[in-house]
PDB file of C-alpha atoms in Angstrom:
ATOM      1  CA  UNK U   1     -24.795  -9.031  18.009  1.00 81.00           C
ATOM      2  CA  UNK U   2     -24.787  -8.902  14.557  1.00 82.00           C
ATOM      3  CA  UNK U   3     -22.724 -11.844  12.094  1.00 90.00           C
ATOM      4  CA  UNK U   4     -22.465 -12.530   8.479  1.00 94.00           C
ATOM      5  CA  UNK U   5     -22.473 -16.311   7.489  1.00 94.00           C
ATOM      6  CA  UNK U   6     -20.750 -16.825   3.773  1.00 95.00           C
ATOM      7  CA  UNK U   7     -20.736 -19.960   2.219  1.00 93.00           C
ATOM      8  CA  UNK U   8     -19.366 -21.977   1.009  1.00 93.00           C
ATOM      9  CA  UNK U   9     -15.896 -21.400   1.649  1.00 92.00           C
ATOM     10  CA  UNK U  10     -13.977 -22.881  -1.317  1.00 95.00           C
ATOM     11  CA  UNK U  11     -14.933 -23.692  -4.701  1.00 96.00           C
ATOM     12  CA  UNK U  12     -14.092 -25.515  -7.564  1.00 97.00           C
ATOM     13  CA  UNK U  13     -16.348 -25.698 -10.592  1.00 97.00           C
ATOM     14  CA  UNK U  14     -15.605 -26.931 -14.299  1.00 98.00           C
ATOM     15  CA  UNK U  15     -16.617 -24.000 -17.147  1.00 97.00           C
ATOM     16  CA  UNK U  16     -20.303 -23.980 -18.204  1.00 97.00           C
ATOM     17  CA  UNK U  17     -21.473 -25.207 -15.094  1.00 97.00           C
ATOM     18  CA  UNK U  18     -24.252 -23.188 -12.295  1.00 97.00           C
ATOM     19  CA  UNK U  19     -23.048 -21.018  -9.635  1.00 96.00           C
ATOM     20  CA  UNK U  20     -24.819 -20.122  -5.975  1.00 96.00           C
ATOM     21  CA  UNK U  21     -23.223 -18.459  -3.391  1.00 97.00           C
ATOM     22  CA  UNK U  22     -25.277 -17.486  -0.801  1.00 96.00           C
ATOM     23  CA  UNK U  23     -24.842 -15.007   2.640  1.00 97.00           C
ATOM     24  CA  UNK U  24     -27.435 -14.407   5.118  1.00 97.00           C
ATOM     25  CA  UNK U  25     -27.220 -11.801   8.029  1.00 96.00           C
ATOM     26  CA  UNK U  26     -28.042 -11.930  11.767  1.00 94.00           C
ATOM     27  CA  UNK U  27     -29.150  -9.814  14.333  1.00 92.00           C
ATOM     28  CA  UNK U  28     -30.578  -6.702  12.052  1.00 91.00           C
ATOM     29  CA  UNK U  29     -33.102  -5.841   9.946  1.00 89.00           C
ATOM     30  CA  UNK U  30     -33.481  -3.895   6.638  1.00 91.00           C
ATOM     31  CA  UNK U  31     -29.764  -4.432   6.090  1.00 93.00           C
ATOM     32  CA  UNK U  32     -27.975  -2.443   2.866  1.00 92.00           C
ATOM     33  CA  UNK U  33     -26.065  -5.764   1.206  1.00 95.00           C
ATOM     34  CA  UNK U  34     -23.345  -6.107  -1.296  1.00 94.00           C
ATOM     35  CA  UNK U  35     -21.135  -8.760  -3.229  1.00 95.00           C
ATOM     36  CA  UNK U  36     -17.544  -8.047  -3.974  1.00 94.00           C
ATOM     37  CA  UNK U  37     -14.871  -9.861  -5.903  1.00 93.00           C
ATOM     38  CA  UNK U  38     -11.239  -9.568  -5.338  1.00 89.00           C
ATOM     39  CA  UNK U  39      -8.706 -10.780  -8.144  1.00 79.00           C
ATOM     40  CA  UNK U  40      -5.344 -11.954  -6.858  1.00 72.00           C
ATOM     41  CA  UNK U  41      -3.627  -9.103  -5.953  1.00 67.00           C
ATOM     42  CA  UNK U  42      -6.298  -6.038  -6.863  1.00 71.00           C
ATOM     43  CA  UNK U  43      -8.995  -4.160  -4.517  1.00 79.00           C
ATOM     44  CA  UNK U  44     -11.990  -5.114  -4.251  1.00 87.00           C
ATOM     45  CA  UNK U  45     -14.721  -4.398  -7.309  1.00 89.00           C
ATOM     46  CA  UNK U  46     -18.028  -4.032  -6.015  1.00 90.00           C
ATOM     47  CA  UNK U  47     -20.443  -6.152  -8.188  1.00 93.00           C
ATOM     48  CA  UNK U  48     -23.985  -6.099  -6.725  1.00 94.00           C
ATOM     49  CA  UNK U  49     -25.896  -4.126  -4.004  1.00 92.00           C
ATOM     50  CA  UNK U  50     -29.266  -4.260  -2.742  1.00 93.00           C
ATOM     51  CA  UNK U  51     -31.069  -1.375   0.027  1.00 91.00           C
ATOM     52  CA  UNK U  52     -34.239  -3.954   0.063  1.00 92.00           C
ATOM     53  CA  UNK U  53     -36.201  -7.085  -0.766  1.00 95.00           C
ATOM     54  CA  UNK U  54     -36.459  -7.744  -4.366  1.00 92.00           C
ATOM     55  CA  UNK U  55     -33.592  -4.711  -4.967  1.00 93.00           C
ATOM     56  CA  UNK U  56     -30.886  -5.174  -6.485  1.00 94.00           C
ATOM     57  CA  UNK U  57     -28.425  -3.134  -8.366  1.00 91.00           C
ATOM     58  CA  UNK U  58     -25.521  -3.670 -10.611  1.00 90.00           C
ATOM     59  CA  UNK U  59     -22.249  -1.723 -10.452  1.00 82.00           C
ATOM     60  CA  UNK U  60     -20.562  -3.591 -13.647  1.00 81.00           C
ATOM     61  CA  UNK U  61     -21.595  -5.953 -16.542  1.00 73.00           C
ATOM     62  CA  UNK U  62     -20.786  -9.719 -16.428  1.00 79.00           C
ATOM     63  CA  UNK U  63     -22.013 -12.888 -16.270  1.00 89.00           C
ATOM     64  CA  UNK U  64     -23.318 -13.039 -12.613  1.00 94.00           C
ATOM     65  CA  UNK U  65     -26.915 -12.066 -11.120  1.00 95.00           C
ATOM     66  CA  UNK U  66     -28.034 -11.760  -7.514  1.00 96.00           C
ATOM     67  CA  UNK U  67     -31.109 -11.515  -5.912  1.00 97.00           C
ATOM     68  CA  UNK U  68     -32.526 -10.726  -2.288  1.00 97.00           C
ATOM     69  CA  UNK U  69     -35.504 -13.348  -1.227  1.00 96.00           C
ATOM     70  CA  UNK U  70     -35.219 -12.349   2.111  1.00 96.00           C
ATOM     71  CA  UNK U  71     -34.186  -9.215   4.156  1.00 96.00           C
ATOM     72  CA  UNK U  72     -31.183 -10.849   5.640  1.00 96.00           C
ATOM     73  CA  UNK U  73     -30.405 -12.911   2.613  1.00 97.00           C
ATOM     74  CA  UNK U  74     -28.355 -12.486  -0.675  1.00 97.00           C
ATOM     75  CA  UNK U  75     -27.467 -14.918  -2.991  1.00 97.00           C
ATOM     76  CA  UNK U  76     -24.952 -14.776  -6.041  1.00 97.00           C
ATOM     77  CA  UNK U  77     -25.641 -16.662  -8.998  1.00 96.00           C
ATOM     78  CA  UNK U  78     -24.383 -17.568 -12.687  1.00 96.00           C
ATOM     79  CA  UNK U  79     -25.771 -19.771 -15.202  1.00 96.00           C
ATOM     80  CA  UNK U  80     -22.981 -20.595 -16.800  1.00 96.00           C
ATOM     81  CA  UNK U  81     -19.505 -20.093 -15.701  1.00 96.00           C
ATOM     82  CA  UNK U  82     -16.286 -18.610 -17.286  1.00 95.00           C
ATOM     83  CA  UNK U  83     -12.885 -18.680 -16.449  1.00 94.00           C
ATOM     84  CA  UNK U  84     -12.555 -15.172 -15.897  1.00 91.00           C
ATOM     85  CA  UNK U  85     -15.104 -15.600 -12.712  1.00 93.00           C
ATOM     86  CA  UNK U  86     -12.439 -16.955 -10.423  1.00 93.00           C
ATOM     87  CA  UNK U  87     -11.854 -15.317  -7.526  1.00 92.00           C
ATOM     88  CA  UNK U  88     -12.494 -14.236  -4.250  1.00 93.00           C
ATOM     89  CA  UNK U  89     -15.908 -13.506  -3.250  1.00 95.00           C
ATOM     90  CA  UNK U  90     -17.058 -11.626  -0.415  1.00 94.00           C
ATOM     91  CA  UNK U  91     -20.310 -10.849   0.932  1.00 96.00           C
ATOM     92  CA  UNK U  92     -21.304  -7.729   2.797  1.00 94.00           C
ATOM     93  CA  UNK U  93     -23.445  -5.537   5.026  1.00 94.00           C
ATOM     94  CA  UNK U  94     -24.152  -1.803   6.413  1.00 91.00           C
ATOM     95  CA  UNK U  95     -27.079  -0.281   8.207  1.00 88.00           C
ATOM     96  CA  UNK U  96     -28.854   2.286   6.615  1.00 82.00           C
ATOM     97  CA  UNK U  97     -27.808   5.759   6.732  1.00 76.00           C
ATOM     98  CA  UNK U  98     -24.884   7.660   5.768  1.00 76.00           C
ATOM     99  CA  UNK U  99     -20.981   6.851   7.707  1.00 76.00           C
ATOM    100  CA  UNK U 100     -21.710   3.174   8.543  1.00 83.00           C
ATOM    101  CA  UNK U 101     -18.926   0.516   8.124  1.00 87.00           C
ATOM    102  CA  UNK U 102     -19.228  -2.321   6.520  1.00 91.00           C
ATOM    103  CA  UNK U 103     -19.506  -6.070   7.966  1.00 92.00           C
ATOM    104  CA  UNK U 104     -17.662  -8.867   6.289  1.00 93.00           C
ATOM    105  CA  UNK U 105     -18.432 -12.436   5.604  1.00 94.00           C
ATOM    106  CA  UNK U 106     -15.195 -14.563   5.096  1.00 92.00           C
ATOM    107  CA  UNK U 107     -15.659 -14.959   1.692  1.00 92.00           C
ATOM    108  CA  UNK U 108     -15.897 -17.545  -1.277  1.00 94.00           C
ATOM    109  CA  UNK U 109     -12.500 -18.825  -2.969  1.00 93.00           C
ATOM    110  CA  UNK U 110     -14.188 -19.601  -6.136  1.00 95.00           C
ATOM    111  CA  UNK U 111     -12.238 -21.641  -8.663  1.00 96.00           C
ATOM    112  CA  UNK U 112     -13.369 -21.987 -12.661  1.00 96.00           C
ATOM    113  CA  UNK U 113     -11.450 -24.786 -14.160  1.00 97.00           C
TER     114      UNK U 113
ATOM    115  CA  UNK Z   1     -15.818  11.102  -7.791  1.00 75.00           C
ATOM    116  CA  UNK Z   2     -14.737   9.995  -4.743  1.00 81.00           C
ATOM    117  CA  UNK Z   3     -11.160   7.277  -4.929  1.00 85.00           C
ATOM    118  CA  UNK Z   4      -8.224   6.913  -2.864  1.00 88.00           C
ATOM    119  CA  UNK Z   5      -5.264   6.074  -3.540  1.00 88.00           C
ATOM    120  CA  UNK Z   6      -2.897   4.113  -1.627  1.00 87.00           C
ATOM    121  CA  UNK Z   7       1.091   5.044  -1.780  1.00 90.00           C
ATOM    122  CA  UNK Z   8       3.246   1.677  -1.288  1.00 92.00           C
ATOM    123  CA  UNK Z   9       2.009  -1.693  -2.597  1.00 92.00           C
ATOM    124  CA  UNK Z  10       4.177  -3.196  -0.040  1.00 95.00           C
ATOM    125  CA  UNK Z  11       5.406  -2.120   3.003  1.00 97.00           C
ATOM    126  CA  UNK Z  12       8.642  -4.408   5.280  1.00 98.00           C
ATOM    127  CA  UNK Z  13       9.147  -3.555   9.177  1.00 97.00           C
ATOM    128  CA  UNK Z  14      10.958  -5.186  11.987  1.00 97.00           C
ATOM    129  CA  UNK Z  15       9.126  -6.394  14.489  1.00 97.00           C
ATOM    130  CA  UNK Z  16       8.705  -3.609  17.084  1.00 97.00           C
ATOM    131  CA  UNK Z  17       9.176  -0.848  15.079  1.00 98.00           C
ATOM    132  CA  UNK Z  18       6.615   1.695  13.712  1.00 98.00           C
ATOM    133  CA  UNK Z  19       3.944   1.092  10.809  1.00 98.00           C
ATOM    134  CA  UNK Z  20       3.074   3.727   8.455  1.00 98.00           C
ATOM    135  CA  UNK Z  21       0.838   2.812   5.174  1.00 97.00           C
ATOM    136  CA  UNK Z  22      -0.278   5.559   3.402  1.00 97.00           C
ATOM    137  CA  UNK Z  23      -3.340   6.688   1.959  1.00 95.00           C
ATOM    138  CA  UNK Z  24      -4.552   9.662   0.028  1.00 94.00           C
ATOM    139  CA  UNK Z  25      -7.601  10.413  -0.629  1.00 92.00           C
ATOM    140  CA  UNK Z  26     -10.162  12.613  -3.278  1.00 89.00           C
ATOM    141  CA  UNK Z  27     -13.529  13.462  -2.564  1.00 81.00           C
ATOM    142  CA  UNK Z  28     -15.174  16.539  -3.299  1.00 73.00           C
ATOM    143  CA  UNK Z  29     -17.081  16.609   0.347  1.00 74.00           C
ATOM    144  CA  UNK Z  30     -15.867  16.011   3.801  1.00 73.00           C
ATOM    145  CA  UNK Z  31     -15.700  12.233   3.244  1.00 80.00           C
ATOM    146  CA  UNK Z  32     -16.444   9.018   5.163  1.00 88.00           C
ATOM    147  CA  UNK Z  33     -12.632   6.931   5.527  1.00 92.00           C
ATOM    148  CA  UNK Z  34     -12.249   3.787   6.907  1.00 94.00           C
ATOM    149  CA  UNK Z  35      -9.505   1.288   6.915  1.00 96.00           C
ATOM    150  CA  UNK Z  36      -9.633  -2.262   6.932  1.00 96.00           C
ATOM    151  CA  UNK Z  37      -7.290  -5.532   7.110  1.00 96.00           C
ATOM    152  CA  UNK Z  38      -7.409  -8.672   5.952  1.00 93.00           C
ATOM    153  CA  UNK Z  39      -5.694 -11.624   6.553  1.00 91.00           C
ATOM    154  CA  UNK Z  40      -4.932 -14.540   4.019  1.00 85.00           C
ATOM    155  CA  UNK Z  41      -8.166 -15.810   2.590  1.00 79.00           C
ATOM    156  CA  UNK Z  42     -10.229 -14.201   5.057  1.00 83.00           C
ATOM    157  CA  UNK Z  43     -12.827 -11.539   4.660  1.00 85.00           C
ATOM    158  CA  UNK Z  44     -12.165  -8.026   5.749  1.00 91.00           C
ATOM    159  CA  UNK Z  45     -11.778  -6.543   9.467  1.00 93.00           C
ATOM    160  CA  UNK Z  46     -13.083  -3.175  10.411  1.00 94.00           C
ATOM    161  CA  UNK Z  47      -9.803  -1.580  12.086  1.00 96.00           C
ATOM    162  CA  UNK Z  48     -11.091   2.372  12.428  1.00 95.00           C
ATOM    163  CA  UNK Z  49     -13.489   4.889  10.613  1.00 92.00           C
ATOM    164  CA  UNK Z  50     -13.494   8.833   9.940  1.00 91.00           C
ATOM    165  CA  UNK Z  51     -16.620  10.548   9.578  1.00 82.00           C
ATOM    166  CA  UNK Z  52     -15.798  14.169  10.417  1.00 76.00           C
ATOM    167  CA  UNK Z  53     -15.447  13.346  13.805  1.00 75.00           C
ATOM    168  CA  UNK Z  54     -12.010  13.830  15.788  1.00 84.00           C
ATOM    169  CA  UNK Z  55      -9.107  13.986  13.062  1.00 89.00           C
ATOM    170  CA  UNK Z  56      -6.546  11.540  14.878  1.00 94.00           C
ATOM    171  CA  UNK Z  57      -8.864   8.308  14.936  1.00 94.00           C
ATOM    172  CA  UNK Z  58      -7.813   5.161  17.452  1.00 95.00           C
ATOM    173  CA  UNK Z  59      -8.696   1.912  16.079  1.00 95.00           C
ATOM    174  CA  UNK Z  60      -8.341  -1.565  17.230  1.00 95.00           C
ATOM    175  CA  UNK Z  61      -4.843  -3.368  18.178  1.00 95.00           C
ATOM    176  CA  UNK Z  62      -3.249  -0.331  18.403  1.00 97.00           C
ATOM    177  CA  UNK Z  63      -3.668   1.317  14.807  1.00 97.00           C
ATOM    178  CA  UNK Z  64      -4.520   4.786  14.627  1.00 97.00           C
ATOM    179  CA  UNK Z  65      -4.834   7.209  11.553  1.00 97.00           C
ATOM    180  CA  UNK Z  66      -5.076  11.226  11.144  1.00 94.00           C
ATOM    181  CA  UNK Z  67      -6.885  12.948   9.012  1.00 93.00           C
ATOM    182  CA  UNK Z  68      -5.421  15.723   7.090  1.00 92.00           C
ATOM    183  CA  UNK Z  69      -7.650  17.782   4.472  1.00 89.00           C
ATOM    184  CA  UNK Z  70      -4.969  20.031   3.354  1.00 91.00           C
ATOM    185  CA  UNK Z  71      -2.986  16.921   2.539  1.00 92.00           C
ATOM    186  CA  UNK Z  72      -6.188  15.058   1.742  1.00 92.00           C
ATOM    187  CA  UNK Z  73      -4.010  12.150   3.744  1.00 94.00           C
ATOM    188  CA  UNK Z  74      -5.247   9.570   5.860  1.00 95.00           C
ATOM    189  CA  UNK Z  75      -2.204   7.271   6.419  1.00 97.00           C
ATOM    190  CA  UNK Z  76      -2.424   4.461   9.220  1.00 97.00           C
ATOM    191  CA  UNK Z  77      -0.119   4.157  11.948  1.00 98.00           C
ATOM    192  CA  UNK Z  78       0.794   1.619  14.971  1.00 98.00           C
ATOM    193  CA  UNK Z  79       3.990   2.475  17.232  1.00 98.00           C
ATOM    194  CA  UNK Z  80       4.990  -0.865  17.310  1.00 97.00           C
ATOM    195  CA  UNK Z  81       4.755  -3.486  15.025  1.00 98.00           C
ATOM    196  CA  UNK Z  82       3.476  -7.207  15.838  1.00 97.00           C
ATOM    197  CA  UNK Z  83       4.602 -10.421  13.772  1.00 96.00           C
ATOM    198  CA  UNK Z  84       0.249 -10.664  13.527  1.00 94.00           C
ATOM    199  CA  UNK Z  85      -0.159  -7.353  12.184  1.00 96.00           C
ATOM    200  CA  UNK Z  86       1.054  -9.100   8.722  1.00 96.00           C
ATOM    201  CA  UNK Z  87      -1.712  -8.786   6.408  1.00 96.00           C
ATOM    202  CA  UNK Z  88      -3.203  -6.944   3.552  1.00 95.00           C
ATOM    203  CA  UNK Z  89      -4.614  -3.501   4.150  1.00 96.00           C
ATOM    204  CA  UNK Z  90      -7.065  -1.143   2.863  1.00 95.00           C
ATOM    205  CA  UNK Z  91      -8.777   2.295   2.675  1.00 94.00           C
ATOM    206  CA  UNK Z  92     -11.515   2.838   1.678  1.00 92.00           C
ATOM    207  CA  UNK Z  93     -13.983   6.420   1.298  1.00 89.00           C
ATOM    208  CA  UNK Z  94     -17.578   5.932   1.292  1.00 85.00           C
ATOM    209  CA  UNK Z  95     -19.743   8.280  -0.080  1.00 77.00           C
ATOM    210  CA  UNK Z  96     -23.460   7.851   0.540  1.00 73.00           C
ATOM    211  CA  UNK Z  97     -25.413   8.466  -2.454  1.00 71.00           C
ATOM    212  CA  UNK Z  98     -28.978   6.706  -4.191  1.00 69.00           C
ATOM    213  CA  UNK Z  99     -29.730   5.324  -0.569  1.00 69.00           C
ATOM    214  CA  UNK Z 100     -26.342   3.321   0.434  1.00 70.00           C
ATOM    215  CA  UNK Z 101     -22.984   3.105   1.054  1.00 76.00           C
ATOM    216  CA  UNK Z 102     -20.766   3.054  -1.853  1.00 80.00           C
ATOM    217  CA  UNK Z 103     -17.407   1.623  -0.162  1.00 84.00           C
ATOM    218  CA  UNK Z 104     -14.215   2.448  -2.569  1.00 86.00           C
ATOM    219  CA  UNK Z 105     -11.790   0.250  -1.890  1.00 88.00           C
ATOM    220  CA  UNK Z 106      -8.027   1.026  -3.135  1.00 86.00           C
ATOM    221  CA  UNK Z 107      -5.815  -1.517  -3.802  1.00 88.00           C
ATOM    222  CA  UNK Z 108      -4.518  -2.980  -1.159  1.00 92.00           C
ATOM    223  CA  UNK Z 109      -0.759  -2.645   1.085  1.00 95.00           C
ATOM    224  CA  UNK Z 110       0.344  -5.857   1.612  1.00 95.00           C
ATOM    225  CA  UNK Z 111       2.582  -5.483   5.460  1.00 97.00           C
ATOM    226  CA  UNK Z 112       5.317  -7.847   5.991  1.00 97.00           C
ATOM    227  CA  UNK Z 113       6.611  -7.689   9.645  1.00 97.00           C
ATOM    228  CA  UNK Z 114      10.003  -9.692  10.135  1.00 96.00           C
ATOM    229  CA  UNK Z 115      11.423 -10.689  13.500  1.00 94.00           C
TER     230      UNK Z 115
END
């Protein structure tokens, strides 16, 4: 069967400082991925998606990046941090095609202070 | 453009009684729906999907949803209501376009269930 590994779980990092977050996927190939945040009490904004290796696309401008390595793994990063990237990060995945749901890892309580 | 939109930010049963949380939707094409759940800092739980399929949908733990184009609805139901159904919820429309899935979230219901 399939899982989504997320990590790490919480996060606390002083202003100016690097970010990774990083999500790998099991148990399927070629794998459509995507980052989300979620601010305390909104939806969820989708920030980055990638249909391959090397792929990536951004839905809104900020001060984040991701990349793709590997098929199965995505990895969220910042050089420098603000205060307005706290939040709640969650990693995703879908198969390819059209009407397919989306898999969630448990997410990244992130924490600029 | 696809959105949806959901109608009550926050939604108070009894235990045992029935769950509605409403959803409406706009998409220009028969759309993909889905709702999901999601507990206190946890990621996000598949409960059912629409994808032109049977209207009335059956998801897990007992939630169901119809789908209704002339009221472009698709509000989420559960006959009874469990003290663990207490959780954030929700839907979403996916339309498929440059080669993925574009999941739209709206915000979310927040479901109290009391005793």
């Amino acid at each position: 069967s399939q899982t989504i590994h997320q990590w790490p779980a919480t996060l606390v990092q002083p202003v100016g400082s690097p970010l990774s977050l990083e999500c790998t996927v099991e148990g399927t190939s070629n794998p459509n991925l995507y980052w989300y945040r979620q601010a305390a009490g909104r939806g969820l904004q989708l920030l980055f998606y990638s249909v391959g290796i090397g792929q990536i696309s951004s839905e809104v401008p900020q001060n984040l990046s991701a990349s793709r390595p590997q098929d199965r793994q995505f990895i969220l990063s910042s050089k420098k941090l603000l205060l307005s990237d706290s939040g709640f990060y969650l990693c995703a995945w879908t198969g390819q095609g059209p009407n397919t749901e989306a898999f969630f890892g448990q997410g990244t309580r992130l924490t600029v202070v | 453009a696809q959105s949806v939109t959901r109608l009550d930010s926050h939604v108070s049963v009894s235990e045992g009684t029935p769950v509605l949380l409403r959803c409406n939707y706009s998409s220009s094409y028969s759309p993909s729906l889905f709702w999901y759940v999601q507990h206190p800092n946890k990621g996000l739980q598949l409960l059912l999907k629409y994808t032109s399929a049977a209207t009335l949908v059956k998801g897990i733990n007992g939630f169901e949803a119809e789908f209704k184009k002339s009221e472009t609805s698709f509000h989420l139901t559960k006959p009874s209501a469990h003290m663990s159904d207490a959780a954030e919820y929700f839907c979403v429309v996916s339309p498929f376009s440059g080669g993925y899935n574009k999941l739209i979230f709206g915000a979310g219901t927040r479901l109290a269930v009391h005793p």
